[in-house]
C-alpha cells in the first residue's frame, strides 16, 4: 500500500467511525483498490485523486454507509421472505379461486398463466438473482449468512408445496393439464438452481457495492 492510498484509507477509517461493519467495509475497498492497481498502472502522485474520482471522497463513502445502517439485515431478510410468501400465497389463492369458486377472472388468469409456465419459472429464478444482488450490494461480505438464512426461510413453502403435490394431498386434477411427471421434474431442477443463482447475484452485488 502506497502513501497515497494510505491517506485515502486513513481518512475513510476516520470518517466511518464506529460503524458496526467498519473492518469489512475497509477490507472490501482495499481489495477493490488492489484489484484496480493490478489491472492498470496509476502514478502514486495521482492515486488519491483517482480513487476519489472512481470511488468518491472518504466523506461521501462514509455517508453512504452511515445511511445504510438503517437498513438492518433482519429487516431485509424478512422483507424478502414476506415477498416470497406473498407470491406463494397469491398462487394458492388463485388456485382455490379457479378450482373451487370458478370465478370468471380467475379462470381467465389461470388459462393465461398455464400457457407460460417456463416464463414464470424464469422470472422466479431472476427474482432470486435480484435478492442475492440486493443483499450483496447492501451488506457486502456480511450479507453471505443473511442470504443463506433468507433462502432457507423462503424455500420452505416451495418444498412443502411440492411435497403436497407429489403425495397427492393436493389433488393433481387442480393443475391439469399443466401437471405431469416431466413438469414436476422440471420444477425440481429449477428449484435446485435458485440458490446458485442467488449466490451469483450476491457476488455481483458485492462487487458493485465497492
Short mmCIF file of C-alpha atoms in Angstrom, two decimals:
data_model
loop_
_atom_site.label_atom_id
_atom_site.label_comp_id
_atom_site.label_asym_id
_atom_site.label_seq_id
_atom_site.Cartn_x
_atom_site.Cartn_y
_atom_site.Cartn_z
CA UNK A 1 0.00 0.00 0.00
CA UNK A 2 1.46 3.36 -1.02
CA UNK A 3 1.44 6.56 1.00
CA UNK A 4 -1.28 7.94 -1.25
CA UNK A 5 -3.77 5.15 -0.74
CA UNK A 6 -2.80 5.01 2.94
CA UNK A 7 -4.08 8.56 3.15
CA UNK A 8 -7.32 7.56 1.45
CA UNK A 9 -7.96 4.63 3.80
CA UNK A 10 -6.90 6.54 6.92
CA UNK A 11 -9.42 9.24 6.06
CA UNK A 12 -12.06 6.62 5.22
CA UNK A 13 -11.45 4.84 8.52
CA UNK A 14 -11.81 8.09 10.43
CA UNK A 15 -14.98 9.09 8.59
CA UNK A 16 -16.65 5.69 9.05
CA UNK A 17 -16.10 5.97 12.78
CA UNK A 18 -17.79 3.27 14.87
CA UNK A 19 -19.80 1.64 12.09
CA UNK A 20 -20.50 -1.99 13.12
CA UNK A 21 -19.13 -3.33 9.80
CA UNK A 22 -16.17 -0.99 9.64
CA UNK A 23 -13.49 -3.66 9.16
CA UNK A 24 -15.45 -5.45 6.43
CA UNK A 25 -16.08 -2.16 4.61
CA UNK A 26 -12.41 -1.21 4.69
CA UNK A 27 -11.38 -4.72 3.61
CA UNK A 28 -13.78 -4.62 0.64
CA UNK A 29 -12.47 -1.25 -0.54
CA UNK A 30 -8.86 -2.30 -0.04
CA UNK A 31 -9.46 -5.41 -2.14
CA UNK A 32 -11.15 -3.33 -4.83
CA UNK A 33 -8.23 -0.87 -4.94
CA UNK A 34 -5.74 -3.75 -5.01
CA UNK A 35 -7.51 -5.35 -7.98
CA UNK A 36 -7.67 -1.98 -9.73
CA UNK A 37 -3.93 -1.45 -9.32
CA UNK A 38 -3.25 -4.94 -10.65
CA UNK A 39 -5.17 -4.14 -13.83
CA UNK A 40 -3.66 -0.74 -14.55
CA UNK A 41 -0.72 1.39 -13.56
CA UNK A 42 -1.54 4.63 -11.73
CA UNK A 43 1.14 7.10 -10.71
CA UNK A 44 1.48 7.49 -6.93
CA UNK A 45 1.02 11.24 -7.05
CA UNK A 46 -2.30 10.83 -8.89
CA UNK A 47 -3.57 7.82 -6.94
CA UNK A 48 -5.51 9.68 -4.26
CA UNK A 49 -7.33 11.88 -6.77
CA UNK A 50 -8.01 8.82 -8.97
CA UNK A 51 -9.54 6.94 -6.04
CA UNK A 52 -11.71 9.94 -5.21
CA UNK A 53 -12.78 10.18 -8.84
CA UNK A 54 -13.75 6.50 -9.07
CA UNK A 55 -15.00 5.75 -5.55
CA UNK A 56 -15.95 9.14 -4.18
CA UNK A 57 -14.38 11.03 -1.30
CA UNK A 58 -13.94 9.23 2.04
CA UNK A 59 -16.63 11.55 3.42
CA UNK A 60 -19.10 10.58 0.68
CA UNK A 61 -18.42 6.87 1.09
CA UNK A 62 -18.82 7.06 4.87
CA UNK A 63 -22.10 8.94 4.49
CA UNK A 64 -23.50 6.20 2.26
CA UNK A 65 -22.61 3.50 4.80
CA UNK A 66 -24.00 5.52 7.68
CA UNK A 67 -27.30 5.84 5.84
CA UNK A 68 -27.37 2.10 5.23
CA UNK A 69 -27.16 1.30 8.94
CA UNK A 70 -30.90 1.98 8.98
CA UNK A 71 -31.32 -0.99 6.60
CA UNK A 72 -30.76 -3.83 9.06
CA UNK A 73 -30.09 -7.42 7.97
CA UNK A 74 -33.13 -8.61 9.92
CA UNK A 75 -35.46 -6.21 8.14
CA UNK A 76 -34.01 -7.15 4.75
CA UNK A 77 -34.32 -10.86 5.49
CA UNK A 78 -37.98 -10.64 6.46
CA UNK A 79 -38.80 -8.29 3.60
CA UNK A 80 -37.65 -10.86 1.03
CA UNK A 81 -39.20 -13.73 2.99
CA UNK A 82 -42.55 -11.91 3.03
CA UNK A 83 -42.31 -11.08 -0.70
CA UNK A 84 -41.69 -14.76 -1.46
CA UNK A 85 -44.53 -15.76 0.86
CA UNK A 86 -46.78 -13.24 -0.90
CA UNK A 87 -46.00 -14.85 -4.27
CA UNK A 88 -46.74 -18.28 -2.80
CA UNK A 89 -49.99 -17.17 -1.12
CA UNK A 90 -51.09 -15.35 -4.28
CA UNK A 91 -50.62 -18.55 -6.28
CA UNK A 92 -52.53 -20.57 -3.67
CA UNK A 93 -55.45 -18.13 -3.67
CA UNK A 94 -55.59 -18.17 -7.47
CA UNK A 95 -55.64 -21.98 -7.44
CA UNK A 96 -58.50 -22.03 -4.94
CA UNK A 97 -60.40 -19.35 -6.83
CA UNK A 98 -60.11 -21.31 -10.07
CA UNK A 99 -60.83 -24.82 -8.76
CA UNK A 100 -63.39 -24.15 -6.03
CA UNK A 101 -65.16 -20.86 -6.71
CA UNK A 102 -64.84 -20.90 -10.53
CA UNK A 103 -64.73 -17.14 -10.74
CA UNK A 104 -64.50 -15.84 -14.31
CA UNK A 105 -61.50 -13.59 -13.68
CA UNK A 106 -59.65 -16.48 -12.02
CA UNK A 107 -60.39 -18.79 -14.95
CA UNK A 108 -59.16 -16.19 -17.43
CA UNK A 109 -55.97 -15.53 -15.47
CA UNK A 110 -55.37 -19.25 -14.92
CA UNK A 111 -55.72 -20.07 -18.61
CA UNK A 112 -53.17 -17.40 -19.50
CA UNK A 113 -50.67 -18.44 -16.83
CA UNK A 114 -50.64 -22.16 -17.66
CA UNK A 115 -49.56 -21.24 -21.19
CA UNK A 116 -46.34 -19.61 -19.96
CA UNK A 117 -45.08 -21.83 -17.08
CA UNK A 118 -41.43 -21.69 -18.13
CA UNK A 119 -41.50 -17.91 -18.39
CA UNK A 120 -42.91 -17.78 -14.85
CA UNK A 121 -40.14 -20.11 -13.64
CA UNK A 122 -37.51 -17.99 -15.36
CA UNK A 123 -38.88 -14.82 -13.75
CA UNK A 124 -38.83 -16.54 -10.35
CA UNK A 125 -35.19 -17.53 -10.82
CA UNK A 126 -34.37 -13.94 -11.82
CA UNK A 127 -36.22 -12.81 -8.69
CA UNK A 128 -33.79 -14.85 -6.58
CA UNK A 129 -30.87 -13.45 -8.52
CA UNK A 130 -32.16 -9.98 -7.66
CA UNK A 131 -32.45 -10.91 -3.97
CA UNK A 132 -28.83 -12.06 -3.95
CA UNK A 133 -27.75 -8.91 -5.79
CA UNK A 134 -29.53 -6.56 -3.38
CA UNK A 135 -28.15 -8.34 -0.31
CA UNK A 136 -24.64 -8.31 -1.76
CA UNK A 137 -24.90 -4.62 -2.66
CA UNK A 138 -26.35 -3.56 0.69
CA UNK A 139 -24.27 -5.69 3.06
CA UNK A 140 -21.18 -6.79 1.14
CA UNK A 141 -19.21 -9.55 2.85
CA UNK A 142 -21.60 -9.56 5.82
CA UNK A 143 -24.53 -10.48 3.58
CA UNK A 144 -23.44 -14.08 2.95
CA UNK A 145 -25.06 -15.52 6.08
CA UNK A 146 -28.06 -13.27 5.58
CA UNK A 147 -28.64 -14.69 2.09
CA UNK A 148 -28.39 -18.24 3.43
CA UNK A 149 -30.97 -17.57 6.15
CA UNK A 150 -33.28 -15.73 3.76
CA UNK A 151 -33.13 -18.59 1.27
CA UNK A 152 -33.77 -21.21 3.96
CA UNK A 153 -36.84 -19.44 5.34
CA UNK A 154 -38.22 -18.68 1.89
CA UNK A 155 -37.74 -22.09 0.30
CA UNK A 156 -39.73 -23.99 2.96
CA UNK A 157 -43.18 -23.16 1.44
CA UNK A 158 -41.92 -24.20 -2.01
CA UNK A 159 -40.69 -27.57 -0.78
CA UNK A 160 -43.85 -28.10 1.28
CA UNK A 161 -45.98 -27.37 -1.78
CA UNK A 162 -44.04 -29.92 -3.87
CA UNK A 163 -44.44 -32.47 -1.06
CA UNK A 164 -48.21 -31.94 -1.00
CA UNK A 165 -48.39 -32.36 -4.78
CA UNK A 166 -46.14 -35.43 -5.01
CA UNK A 167 -48.02 -37.26 -2.26
CA UNK A 168 -51.39 -36.20 -3.74
CA UNK A 169 -52.52 -34.33 -0.64
CA UNK A 170 -53.39 -31.54 -3.07
CA UNK A 171 -55.38 -33.09 -5.97
CA UNK A 172 -53.49 -33.48 -9.23
CA UNK A 173 -56.65 -32.51 -11.13
CA UNK A 174 -56.38 -28.96 -9.81
CA UNK A 175 -53.36 -28.39 -12.01
CA UNK A 176 -54.41 -30.14 -15.21
CA UNK A 177 -53.37 -30.02 -17.98
CA UNK A 178 -50.21 -28.39 -16.66
CA UNK A 179 -49.11 -31.02 -14.17
CA UNK A 180 -47.17 -34.03 -15.41
CA UNK A 181 -44.19 -36.09 -14.31
CA UNK A 182 -41.99 -34.15 -16.73
CA UNK A 183 -43.22 -30.84 -15.38
CA UNK A 184 -42.59 -31.91 -11.75
CA UNK A 185 -39.01 -32.89 -12.65
CA UNK A 186 -38.52 -29.52 -14.36
CA UNK A 187 -39.83 -27.75 -11.23
CA UNK A 188 -37.38 -29.67 -9.03
CA UNK A 189 -34.48 -28.79 -11.36
CA UNK A 190 -35.48 -25.12 -11.42
CA UNK A 191 -35.72 -25.11 -7.62
CA UNK A 192 -32.21 -26.57 -7.39
CA UNK A 193 -30.97 -23.61 -9.45
CA UNK A 194 -32.41 -20.97 -7.11
CA UNK A 195 -29.59 -20.94 -4.57
CA UNK A 196 -26.70 -20.92 -7.10
CA UNK A 197 -28.41 -18.10 -9.00
CA UNK A 198 -28.91 -16.11 -5.80
CA UNK A 199 -25.21 -16.59 -4.97
CA UNK A 200 -24.20 -15.30 -8.42
CA UNK A 201 -26.39 -12.26 -7.80
CA UNK A 202 -24.86 -11.83 -4.34
CA UNK A 203 -21.31 -11.84 -5.67
CA UNK A 204 -22.24 -9.38 -8.40
CA UNK A 205 -23.94 -7.08 -5.89
CA UNK A 206 -20.99 -7.35 -3.51
CA UNK A 207 -18.62 -6.30 -6.30
CA UNK A 208 -20.85 -3.38 -7.26
CA UNK A 209 -21.07 -2.22 -3.63
CA UNK A 210 -17.43 -1.21 -3.69
#
